[in-house]
Tab-separated table of C-alpha atoms and ligand atoms in Angstrom:
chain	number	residue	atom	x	y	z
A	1	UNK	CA	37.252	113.998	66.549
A	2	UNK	CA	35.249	110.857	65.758
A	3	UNK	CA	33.981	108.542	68.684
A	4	UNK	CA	36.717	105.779	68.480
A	5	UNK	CA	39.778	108.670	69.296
A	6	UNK	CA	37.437	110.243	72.007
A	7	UNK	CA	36.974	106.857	73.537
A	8	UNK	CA	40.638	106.277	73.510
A	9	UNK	CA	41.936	109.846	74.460
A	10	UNK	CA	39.664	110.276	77.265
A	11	UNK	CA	38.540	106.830	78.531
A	12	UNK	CA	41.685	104.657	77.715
A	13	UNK	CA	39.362	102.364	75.481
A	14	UNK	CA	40.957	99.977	72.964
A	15	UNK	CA	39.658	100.031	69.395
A	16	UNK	CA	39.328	96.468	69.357
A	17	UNK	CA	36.357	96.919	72.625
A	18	UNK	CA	34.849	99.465	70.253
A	19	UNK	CA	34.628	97.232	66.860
A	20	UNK	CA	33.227	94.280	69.527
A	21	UNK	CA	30.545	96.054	70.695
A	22	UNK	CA	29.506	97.371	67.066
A	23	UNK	CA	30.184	93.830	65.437
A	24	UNK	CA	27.377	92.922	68.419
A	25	UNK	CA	24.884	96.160	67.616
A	26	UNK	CA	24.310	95.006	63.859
A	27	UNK	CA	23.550	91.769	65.458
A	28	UNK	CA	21.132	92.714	67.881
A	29	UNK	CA	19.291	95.618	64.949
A	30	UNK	CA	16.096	93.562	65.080
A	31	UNK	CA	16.144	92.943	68.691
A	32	UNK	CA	16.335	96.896	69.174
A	33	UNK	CA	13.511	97.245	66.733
A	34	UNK	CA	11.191	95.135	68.745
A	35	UNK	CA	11.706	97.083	72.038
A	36	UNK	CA	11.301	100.595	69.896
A	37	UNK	CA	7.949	99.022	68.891
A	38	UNK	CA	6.939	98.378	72.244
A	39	UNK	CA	8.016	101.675	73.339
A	40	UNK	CA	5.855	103.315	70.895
A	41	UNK	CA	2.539	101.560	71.887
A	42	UNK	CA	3.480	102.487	75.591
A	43	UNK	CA	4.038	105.771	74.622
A	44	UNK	CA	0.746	106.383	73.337
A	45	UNK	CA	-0.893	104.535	76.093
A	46	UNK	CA	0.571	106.960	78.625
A	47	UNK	CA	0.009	110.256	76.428
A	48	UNK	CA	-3.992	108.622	76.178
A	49	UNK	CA	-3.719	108.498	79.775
A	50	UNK	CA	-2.291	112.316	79.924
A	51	UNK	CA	-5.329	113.359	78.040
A	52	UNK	CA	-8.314	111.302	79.642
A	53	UNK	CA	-7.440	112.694	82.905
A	54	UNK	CA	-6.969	116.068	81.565
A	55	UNK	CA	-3.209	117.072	83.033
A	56	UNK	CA	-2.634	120.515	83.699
A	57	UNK	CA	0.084	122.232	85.527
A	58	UNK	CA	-1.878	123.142	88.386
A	59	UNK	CA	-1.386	119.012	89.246
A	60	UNK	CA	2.254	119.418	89.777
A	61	UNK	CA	1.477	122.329	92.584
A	62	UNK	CA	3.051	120.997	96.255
A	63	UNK	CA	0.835	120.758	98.601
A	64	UNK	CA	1.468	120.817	102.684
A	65	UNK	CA	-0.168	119.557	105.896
A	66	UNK	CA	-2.776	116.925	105.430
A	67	UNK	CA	-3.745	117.433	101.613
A	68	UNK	CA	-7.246	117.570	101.516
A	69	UNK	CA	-8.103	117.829	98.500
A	70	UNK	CA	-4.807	117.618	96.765
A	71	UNK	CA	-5.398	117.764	92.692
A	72	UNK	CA	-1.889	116.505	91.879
A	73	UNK	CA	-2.251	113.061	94.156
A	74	UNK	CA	-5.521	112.624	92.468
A	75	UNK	CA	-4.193	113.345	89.112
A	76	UNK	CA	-1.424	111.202	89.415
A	77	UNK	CA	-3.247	107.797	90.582
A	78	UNK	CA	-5.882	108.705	87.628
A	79	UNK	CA	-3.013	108.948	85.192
A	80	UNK	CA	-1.711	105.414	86.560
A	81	UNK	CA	-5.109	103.727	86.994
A	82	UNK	CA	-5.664	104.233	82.895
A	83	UNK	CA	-2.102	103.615	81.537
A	84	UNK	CA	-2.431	99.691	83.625
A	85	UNK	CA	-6.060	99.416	82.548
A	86	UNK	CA	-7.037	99.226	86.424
A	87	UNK	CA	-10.296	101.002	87.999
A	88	UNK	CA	-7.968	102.628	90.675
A	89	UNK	CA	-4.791	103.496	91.731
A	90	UNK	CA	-2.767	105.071	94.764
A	91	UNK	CA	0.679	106.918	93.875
A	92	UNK	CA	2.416	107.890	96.207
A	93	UNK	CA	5.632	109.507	97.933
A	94	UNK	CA	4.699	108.001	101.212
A	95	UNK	CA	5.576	104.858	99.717
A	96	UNK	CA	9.102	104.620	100.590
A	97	UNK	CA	10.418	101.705	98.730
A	98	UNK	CA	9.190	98.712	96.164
A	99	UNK	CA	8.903	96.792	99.520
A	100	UNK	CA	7.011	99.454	101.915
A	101	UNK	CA	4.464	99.019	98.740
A	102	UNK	CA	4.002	95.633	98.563
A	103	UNK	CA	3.888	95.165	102.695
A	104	UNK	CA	0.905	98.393	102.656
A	105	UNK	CA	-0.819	96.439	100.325
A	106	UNK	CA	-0.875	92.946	101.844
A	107	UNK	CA	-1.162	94.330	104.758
A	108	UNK	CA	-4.295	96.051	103.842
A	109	UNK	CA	-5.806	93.015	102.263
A	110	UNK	CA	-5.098	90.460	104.860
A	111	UNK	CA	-6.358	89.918	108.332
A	112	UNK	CA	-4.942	87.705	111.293
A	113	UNK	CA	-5.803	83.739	110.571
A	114	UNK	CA	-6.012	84.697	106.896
A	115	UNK	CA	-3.241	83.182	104.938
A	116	UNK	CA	-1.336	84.391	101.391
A	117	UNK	CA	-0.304	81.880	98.765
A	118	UNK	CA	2.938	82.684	96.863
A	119	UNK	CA	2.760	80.990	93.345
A	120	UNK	CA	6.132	81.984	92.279
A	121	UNK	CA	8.637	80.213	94.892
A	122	UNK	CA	10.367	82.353	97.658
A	123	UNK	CA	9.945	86.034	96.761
A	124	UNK	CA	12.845	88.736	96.735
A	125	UNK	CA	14.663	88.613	99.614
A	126	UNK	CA	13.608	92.382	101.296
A	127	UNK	CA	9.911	90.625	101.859
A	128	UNK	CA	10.729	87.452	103.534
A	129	UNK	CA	11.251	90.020	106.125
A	130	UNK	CA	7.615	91.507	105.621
A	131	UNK	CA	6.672	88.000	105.056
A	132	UNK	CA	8.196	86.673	108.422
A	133	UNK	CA	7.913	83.100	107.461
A	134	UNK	CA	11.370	82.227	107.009
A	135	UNK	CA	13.246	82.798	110.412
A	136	UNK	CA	12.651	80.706	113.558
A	137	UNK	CA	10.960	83.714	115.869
A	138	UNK	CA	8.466	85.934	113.869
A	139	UNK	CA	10.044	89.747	113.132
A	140	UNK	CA	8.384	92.428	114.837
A	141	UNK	CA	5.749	93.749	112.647
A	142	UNK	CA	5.621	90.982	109.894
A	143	UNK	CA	2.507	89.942	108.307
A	144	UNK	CA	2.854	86.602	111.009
A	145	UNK	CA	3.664	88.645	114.046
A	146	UNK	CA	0.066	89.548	113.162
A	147	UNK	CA	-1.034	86.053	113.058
A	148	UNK	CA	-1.184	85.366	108.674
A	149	UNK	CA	-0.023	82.158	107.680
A	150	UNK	CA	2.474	81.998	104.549
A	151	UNK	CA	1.959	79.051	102.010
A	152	UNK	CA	4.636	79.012	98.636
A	153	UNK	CA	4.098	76.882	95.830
A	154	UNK	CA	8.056	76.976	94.172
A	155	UNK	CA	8.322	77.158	89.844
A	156	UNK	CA	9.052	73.857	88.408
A	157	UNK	CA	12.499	73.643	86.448
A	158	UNK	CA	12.509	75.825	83.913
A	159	UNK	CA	10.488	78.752	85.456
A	160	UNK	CA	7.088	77.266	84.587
A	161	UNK	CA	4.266	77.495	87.056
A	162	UNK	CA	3.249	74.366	89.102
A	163	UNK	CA	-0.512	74.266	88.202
A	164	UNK	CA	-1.779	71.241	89.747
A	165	UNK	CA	0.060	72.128	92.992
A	166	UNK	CA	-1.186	75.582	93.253
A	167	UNK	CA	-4.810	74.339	92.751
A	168	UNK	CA	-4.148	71.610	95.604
A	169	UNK	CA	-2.738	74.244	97.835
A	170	UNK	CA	-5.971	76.336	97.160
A	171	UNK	CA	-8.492	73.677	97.851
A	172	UNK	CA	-6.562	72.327	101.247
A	173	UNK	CA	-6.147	76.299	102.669
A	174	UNK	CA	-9.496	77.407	102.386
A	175	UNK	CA	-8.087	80.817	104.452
A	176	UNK	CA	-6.142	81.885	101.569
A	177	UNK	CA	-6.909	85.513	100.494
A	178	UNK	CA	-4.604	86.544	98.473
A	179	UNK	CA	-2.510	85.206	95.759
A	180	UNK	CA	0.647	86.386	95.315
A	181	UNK	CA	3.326	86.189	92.115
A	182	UNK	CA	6.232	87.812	91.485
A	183	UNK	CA	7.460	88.506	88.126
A	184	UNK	CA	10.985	89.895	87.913
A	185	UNK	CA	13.631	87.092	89.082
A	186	UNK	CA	15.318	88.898	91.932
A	187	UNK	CA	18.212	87.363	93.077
A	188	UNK	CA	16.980	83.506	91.698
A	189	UNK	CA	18.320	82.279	88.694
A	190	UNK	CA	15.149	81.433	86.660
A	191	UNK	CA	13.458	83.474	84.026
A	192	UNK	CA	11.139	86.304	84.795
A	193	UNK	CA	7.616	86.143	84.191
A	194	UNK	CA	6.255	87.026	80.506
A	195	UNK	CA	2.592	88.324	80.390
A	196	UNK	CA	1.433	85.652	78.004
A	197	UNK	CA	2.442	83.234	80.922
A	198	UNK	CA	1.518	85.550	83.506
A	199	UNK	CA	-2.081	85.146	81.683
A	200	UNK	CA	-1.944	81.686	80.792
A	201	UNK	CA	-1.794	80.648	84.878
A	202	UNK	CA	-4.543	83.251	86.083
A	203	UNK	CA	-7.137	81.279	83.525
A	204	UNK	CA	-5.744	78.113	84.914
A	205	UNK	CA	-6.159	78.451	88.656
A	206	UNK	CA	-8.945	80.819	88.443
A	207	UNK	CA	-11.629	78.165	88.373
A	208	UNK	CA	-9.795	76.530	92.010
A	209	UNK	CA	-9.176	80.615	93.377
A	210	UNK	CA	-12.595	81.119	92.504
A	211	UNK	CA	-12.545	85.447	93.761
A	212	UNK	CA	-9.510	85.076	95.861
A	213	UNK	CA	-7.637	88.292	94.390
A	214	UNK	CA	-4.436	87.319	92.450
A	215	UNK	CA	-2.043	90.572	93.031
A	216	UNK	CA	1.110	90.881	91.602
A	217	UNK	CA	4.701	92.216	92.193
A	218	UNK	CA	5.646	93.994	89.190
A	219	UNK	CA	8.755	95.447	89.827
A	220	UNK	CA	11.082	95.638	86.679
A	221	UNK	CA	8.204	94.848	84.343
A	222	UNK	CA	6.289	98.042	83.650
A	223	UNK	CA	6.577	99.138	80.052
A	224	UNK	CA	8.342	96.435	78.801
A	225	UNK	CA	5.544	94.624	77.260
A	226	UNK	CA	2.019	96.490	75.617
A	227	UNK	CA	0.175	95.174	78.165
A	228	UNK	CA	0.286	94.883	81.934
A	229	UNK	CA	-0.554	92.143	84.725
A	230	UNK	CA	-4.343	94.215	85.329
A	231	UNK	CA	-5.253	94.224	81.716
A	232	UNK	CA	-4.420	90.288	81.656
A	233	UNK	CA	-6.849	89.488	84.684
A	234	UNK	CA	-4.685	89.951	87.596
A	235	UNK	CA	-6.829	92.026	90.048
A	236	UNK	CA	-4.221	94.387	91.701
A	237	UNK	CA	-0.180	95.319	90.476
A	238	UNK	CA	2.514	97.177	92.909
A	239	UNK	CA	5.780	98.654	92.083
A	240	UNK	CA	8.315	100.954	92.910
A	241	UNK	CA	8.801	104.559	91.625
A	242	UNK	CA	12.757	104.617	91.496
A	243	UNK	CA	12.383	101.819	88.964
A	244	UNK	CA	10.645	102.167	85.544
A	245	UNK	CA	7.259	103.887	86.295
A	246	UNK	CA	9.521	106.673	87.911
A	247	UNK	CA	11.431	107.392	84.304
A	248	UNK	CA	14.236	108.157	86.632
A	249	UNK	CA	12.759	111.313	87.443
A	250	UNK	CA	10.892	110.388	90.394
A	251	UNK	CA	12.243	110.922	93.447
A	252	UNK	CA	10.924	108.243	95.727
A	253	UNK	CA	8.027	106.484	95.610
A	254	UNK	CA	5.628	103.558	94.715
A	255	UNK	CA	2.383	102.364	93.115
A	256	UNK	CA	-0.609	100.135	93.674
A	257	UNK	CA	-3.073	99.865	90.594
A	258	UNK	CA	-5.806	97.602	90.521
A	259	UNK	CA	-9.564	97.002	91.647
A	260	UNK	CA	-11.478	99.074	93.601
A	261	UNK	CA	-12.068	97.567	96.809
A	262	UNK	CA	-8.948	95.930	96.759
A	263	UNK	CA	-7.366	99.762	96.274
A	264	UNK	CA	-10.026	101.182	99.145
A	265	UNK	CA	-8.876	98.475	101.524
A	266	UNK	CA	-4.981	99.333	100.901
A	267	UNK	CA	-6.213	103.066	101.097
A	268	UNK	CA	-6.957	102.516	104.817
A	269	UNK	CA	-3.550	101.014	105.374
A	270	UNK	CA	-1.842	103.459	103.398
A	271	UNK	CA	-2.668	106.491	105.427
A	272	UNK	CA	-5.635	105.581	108.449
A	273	UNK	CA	-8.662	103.929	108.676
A	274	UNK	CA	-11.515	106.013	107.492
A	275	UNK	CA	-9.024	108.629	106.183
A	276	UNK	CA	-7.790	106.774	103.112
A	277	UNK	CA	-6.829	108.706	100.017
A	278	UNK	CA	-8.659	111.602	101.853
A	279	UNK	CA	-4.791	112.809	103.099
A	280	UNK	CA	-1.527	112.698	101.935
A	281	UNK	CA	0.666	116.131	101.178
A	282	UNK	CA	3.745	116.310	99.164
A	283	UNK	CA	5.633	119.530	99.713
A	284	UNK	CA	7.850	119.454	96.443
A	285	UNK	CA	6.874	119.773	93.474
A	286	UNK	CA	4.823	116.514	92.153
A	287	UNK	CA	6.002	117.452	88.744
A	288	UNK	CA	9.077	114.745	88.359
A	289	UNK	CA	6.127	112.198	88.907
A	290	UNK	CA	4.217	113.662	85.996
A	291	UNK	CA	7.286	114.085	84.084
A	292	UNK	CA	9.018	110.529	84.613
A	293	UNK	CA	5.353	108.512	83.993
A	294	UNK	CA	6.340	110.519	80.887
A	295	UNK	CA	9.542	109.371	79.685
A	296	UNK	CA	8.950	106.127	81.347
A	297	UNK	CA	8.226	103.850	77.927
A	298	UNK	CA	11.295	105.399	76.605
A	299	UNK	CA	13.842	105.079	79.434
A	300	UNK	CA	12.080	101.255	79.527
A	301	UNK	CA	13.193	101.271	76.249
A	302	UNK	CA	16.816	102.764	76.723
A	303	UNK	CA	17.390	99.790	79.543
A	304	UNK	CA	16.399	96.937	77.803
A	305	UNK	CA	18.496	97.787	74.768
A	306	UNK	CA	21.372	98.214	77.180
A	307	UNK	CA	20.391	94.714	78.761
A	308	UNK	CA	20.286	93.050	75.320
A	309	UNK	CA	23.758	94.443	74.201
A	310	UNK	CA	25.361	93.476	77.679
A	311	UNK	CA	23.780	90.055	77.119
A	312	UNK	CA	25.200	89.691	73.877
A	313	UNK	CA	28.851	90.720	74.663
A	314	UNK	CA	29.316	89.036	77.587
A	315	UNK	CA	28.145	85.861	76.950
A	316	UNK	CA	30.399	86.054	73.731
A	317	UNK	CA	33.090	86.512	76.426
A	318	UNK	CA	32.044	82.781	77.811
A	319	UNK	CA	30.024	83.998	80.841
A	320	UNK	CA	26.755	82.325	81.334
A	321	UNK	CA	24.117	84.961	81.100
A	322	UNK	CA	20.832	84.828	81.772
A	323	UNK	CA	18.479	85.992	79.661
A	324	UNK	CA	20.335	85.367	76.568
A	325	UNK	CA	20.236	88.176	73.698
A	326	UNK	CA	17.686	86.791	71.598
A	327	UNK	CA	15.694	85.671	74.794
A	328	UNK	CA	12.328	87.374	75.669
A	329	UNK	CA	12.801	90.220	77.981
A	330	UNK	CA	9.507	90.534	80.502
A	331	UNK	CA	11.474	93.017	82.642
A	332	UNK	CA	14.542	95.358	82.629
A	333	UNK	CA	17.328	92.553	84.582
A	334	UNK	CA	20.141	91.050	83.077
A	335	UNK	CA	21.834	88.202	85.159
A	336	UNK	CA	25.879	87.452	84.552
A	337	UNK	CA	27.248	84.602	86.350
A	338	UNK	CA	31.226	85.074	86.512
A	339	UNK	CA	31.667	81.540	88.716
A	340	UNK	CA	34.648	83.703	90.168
A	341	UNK	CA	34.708	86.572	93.035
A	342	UNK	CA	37.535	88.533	91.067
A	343	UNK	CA	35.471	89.061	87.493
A	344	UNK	CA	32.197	89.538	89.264
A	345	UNK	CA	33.900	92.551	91.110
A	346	UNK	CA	35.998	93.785	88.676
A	347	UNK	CA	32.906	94.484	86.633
A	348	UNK	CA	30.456	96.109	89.084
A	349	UNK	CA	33.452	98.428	89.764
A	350	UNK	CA	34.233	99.292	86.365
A	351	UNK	CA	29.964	100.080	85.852
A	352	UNK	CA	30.744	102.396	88.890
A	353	UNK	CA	33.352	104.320	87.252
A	354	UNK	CA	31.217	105.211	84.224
A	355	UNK	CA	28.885	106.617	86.175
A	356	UNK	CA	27.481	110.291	85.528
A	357	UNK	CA	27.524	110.013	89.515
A	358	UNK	CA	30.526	109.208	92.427
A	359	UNK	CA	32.620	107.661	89.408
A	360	UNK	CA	35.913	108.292	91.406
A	361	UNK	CA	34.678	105.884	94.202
A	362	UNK	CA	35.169	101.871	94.252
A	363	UNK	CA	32.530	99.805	95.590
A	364	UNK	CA	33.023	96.716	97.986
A	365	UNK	CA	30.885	94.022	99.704
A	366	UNK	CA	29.004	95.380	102.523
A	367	UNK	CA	26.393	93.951	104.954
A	368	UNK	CA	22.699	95.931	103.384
A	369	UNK	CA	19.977	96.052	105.620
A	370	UNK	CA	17.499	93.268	104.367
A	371	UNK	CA	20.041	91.239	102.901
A	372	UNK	CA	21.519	87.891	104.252
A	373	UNK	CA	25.394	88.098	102.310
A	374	UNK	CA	27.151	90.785	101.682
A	375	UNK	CA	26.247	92.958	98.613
A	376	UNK	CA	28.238	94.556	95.753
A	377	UNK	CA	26.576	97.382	94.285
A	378	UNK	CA	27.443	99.734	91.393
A	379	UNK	CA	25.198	102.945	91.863
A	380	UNK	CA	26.230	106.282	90.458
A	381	UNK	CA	22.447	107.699	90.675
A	382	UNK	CA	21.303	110.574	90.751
A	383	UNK	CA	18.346	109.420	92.970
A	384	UNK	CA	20.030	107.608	95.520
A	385	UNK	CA	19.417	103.971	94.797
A	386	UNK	CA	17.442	104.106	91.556
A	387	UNK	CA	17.764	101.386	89.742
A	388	UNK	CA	15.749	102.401	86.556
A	389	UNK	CA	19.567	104.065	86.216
A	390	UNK	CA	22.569	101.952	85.656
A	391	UNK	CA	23.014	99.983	88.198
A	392	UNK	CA	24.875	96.304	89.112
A	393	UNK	CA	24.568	94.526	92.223
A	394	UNK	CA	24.955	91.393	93.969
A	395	UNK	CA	25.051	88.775	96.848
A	396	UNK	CA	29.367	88.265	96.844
A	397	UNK	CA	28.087	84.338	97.557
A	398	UNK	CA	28.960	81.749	94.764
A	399	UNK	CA	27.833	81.769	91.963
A	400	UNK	CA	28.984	85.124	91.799
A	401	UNK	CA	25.919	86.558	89.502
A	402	UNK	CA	25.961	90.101	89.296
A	403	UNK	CA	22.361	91.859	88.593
A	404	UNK	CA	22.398	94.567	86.047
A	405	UNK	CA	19.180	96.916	85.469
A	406	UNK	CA	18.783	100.167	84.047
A	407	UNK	CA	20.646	102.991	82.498
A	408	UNK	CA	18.881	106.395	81.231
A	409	UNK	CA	20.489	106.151	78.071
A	410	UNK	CA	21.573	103.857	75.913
A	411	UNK	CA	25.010	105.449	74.797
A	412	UNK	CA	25.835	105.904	78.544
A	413	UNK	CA	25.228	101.852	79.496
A	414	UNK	CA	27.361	101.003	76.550
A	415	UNK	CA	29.924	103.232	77.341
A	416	UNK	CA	30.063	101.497	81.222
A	417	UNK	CA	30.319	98.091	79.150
A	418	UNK	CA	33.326	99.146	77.817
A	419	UNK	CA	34.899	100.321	80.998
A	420	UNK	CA	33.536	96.674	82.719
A	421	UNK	CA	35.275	95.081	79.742
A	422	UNK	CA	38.760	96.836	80.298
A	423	UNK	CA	38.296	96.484	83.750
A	424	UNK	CA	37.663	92.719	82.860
A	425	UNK	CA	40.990	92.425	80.999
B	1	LIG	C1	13.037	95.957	93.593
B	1	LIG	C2	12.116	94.874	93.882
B	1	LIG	C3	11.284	94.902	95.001
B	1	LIG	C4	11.268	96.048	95.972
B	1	LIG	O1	12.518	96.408	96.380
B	1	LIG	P1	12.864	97.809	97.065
B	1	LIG	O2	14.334	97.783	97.099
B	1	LIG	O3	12.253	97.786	98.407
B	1	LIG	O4	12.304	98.902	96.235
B	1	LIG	C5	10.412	93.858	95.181
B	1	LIG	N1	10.373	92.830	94.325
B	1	LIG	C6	11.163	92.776	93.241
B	1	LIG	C7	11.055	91.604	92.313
B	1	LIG	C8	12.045	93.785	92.976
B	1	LIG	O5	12.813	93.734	91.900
């Protein structure tokens, strides 16, 4: 049986949906071909970084109680620290989220009275929490609870950085310590943050930041570019483990690579003071670290073509999509903007039911902790809220954008773009 009658027969979808999306593959041929190219190069960065540090399967032993000494954490940051071109790095299932990663490592570099400058407008909406800038009374435990002052220079239209503003904000603050961008879009509508502009602003504002360390959420970005944020003269990058680093292997998880006082300092945060990267046990098997750092370039690879061909459909289906097919892709995202409630949910549920995982359940708004509106999410992971797999979220407030990121494979995020299109219908 060839793919078209299969499709039909066991997914009810329509010939015509199947001739669309290959009318829109021989299109986007040399867009593939750049992200295979890209893929390659990362691959051989990580296999150089395999080799340098010498991997052997005594590293993916579990270890128990406090870890002294544990070959497989010590492995695994050394296998990080070369693949981002960074003198250190702490990986690590006591990370428990993106955000717990970026809040242990401003946290460790900022004291009370110190203040952190935010060059790329408000960040994603889980740190404003950490951040505790935002709401009238300061949350319990945020970075101003413990007395750090927040400054935020927004992007101008366009996504561009604000130059001559940040260096004004530098020179009045002279208690800024850290300097903060974020490179994936979240839930704003602007463009995520290439490398070649990522390295463009460092050279600018590093003559007004003078040593101030410029650190840098890189969530969604890993392997989609040959180089990352440390090998472009950011000092430190952080990042979550159920998102491409992981290779959607990992089970939980996050990462800080960078300098090595910066990474010392976080160390003592991380764990406790004058313990550092001394402890830290993981009683499973660290092997689906090893393994997913692995397949990570490739699974990169596998959600950006997805991206491209969702990109590409849909906006041929007048929805305003953002980025565009032929657009530069810095991370893994793809933003849809339906205008309406009824499309917007109509898709994320039909992404749901293509899903290797719960594809007999239908997803509705509900109130997610660390969220202001109610969220739609499609998720049929296996690790419970990956989203280096197929996944589509978002805030059910208008615009109605949905946020799609991931997929393993490339054949299964198409195939979910089919059932979003007859769910569409
Ligand atoms: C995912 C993400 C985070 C961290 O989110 P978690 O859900 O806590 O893992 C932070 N910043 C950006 C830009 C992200 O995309």
């Amino acid at each position: 049986m060839d793919n078209q009658t299969f499709l039909q027969q066991q997914f009810q979808i329509s010939p015509d949906v199947v001739k669309l999306i290959q009318e829109h593959e021989i299109k986007l041929a040399p867009v593939f071909e750049e992200f295979q190219k890209v893929a390659e190069y990362n691959q051989y960065k990580v296999l150089a970084a395999f080799q340098k540090e010498k991997i052997s399967t005594r590293h993916f032993k579990p270890t128990t109680g406090y870890g002294y000494d544990s070959e497989g954490r010590d492995a695994l940051g050394g296998v990080f620290k070369h693949i981002f071109g960074a003198q250190a790095a702490i990986v690590s299932p006591l990370l428990a989220s993106g955000t717990h990663t970026i809040s242990v490592a401003l946290f460790g570099l900022l004291r009370p009275n110190d203040a952190f400058l935010c060059i790329t407008g408000k960040p994603y909406d889980t740190l404003l929490g950490v951040i505790g800038a935002h709401s009238e009374t300061p949350p319990d435990g945020s970075l101003r609870d413990f007395g750090i002052e927040y400054l935020e220079v927004p992007l101008l239209p366009g996504g561009k950085f604000d130059i001559p503003a940040i260096c004004k904000t530098l020179k009045q603050h002279t208690n800024i310590k850290v300097i903060y961008a974020q490179r994936s879009r979240g839930y704003e509508f602007r463009p995520s943050i290439s490398i070649d502009q990522l390295k463009d602003v460092i050279e600018k504002i590093r003559p007004a930041a003078h040593n101030i360390p410029i650190i840098v959420d890189n969530c969604y970005c890993e392997f989609c570019s040959e180089l990352e944020p440390t090998q472009v003269g950011a000092q430190l990058i952080m990042g979550s483990l159920i998102k491409n680093p992981g290779g959607g292997l990992a089970p939980t998880g996050g990462y800080i690579a960078g300098d090595e006082d910066l990474i010392s300092k976080i160390s003592h945060r991380l764990t406790a003071a004058n313990l550092g990267l001394e402890i830290g046990s993981y009683a499973a098997s660290y092997t689906p670290f090893f393994q997913g750092i692995f397949l990570a370039s490739h699974v990169t690879c596998q959600a950006l073509k997805g991206a491209a061909l969702f990109s590409s459909v849909l906006e041929n289906r007048g929805f305003e999509v953002f980025p565009t097919w032929s657009d530069l892709r810095p991370d893994i995202t793809q933003s849809i903007c339906f205008g309406r409630e009824e499309p917007m949910v109509q898709f994320i549920q039909g992404i749901q039911q293509a899903s290797p995982v719960d594809s007999h359940v239908t997803p509705y708004g509900w109130d997610m902790p660390g969220y202001d509106d109610p969220v739609i999410m499609a998720a049929g992971t296996f690790v419970d809220g990956a989203s280096i797999e197929l996944s589509a979220d978002g805030p059910i407030r208008p615009p109605y954008i949905a946020y799609l990121q991931g997929g393993l494979t490339y054949e299964h995020t198409k195939l979910a773009l089919m059932y979003a299109l007859q769910k569409m219908e």
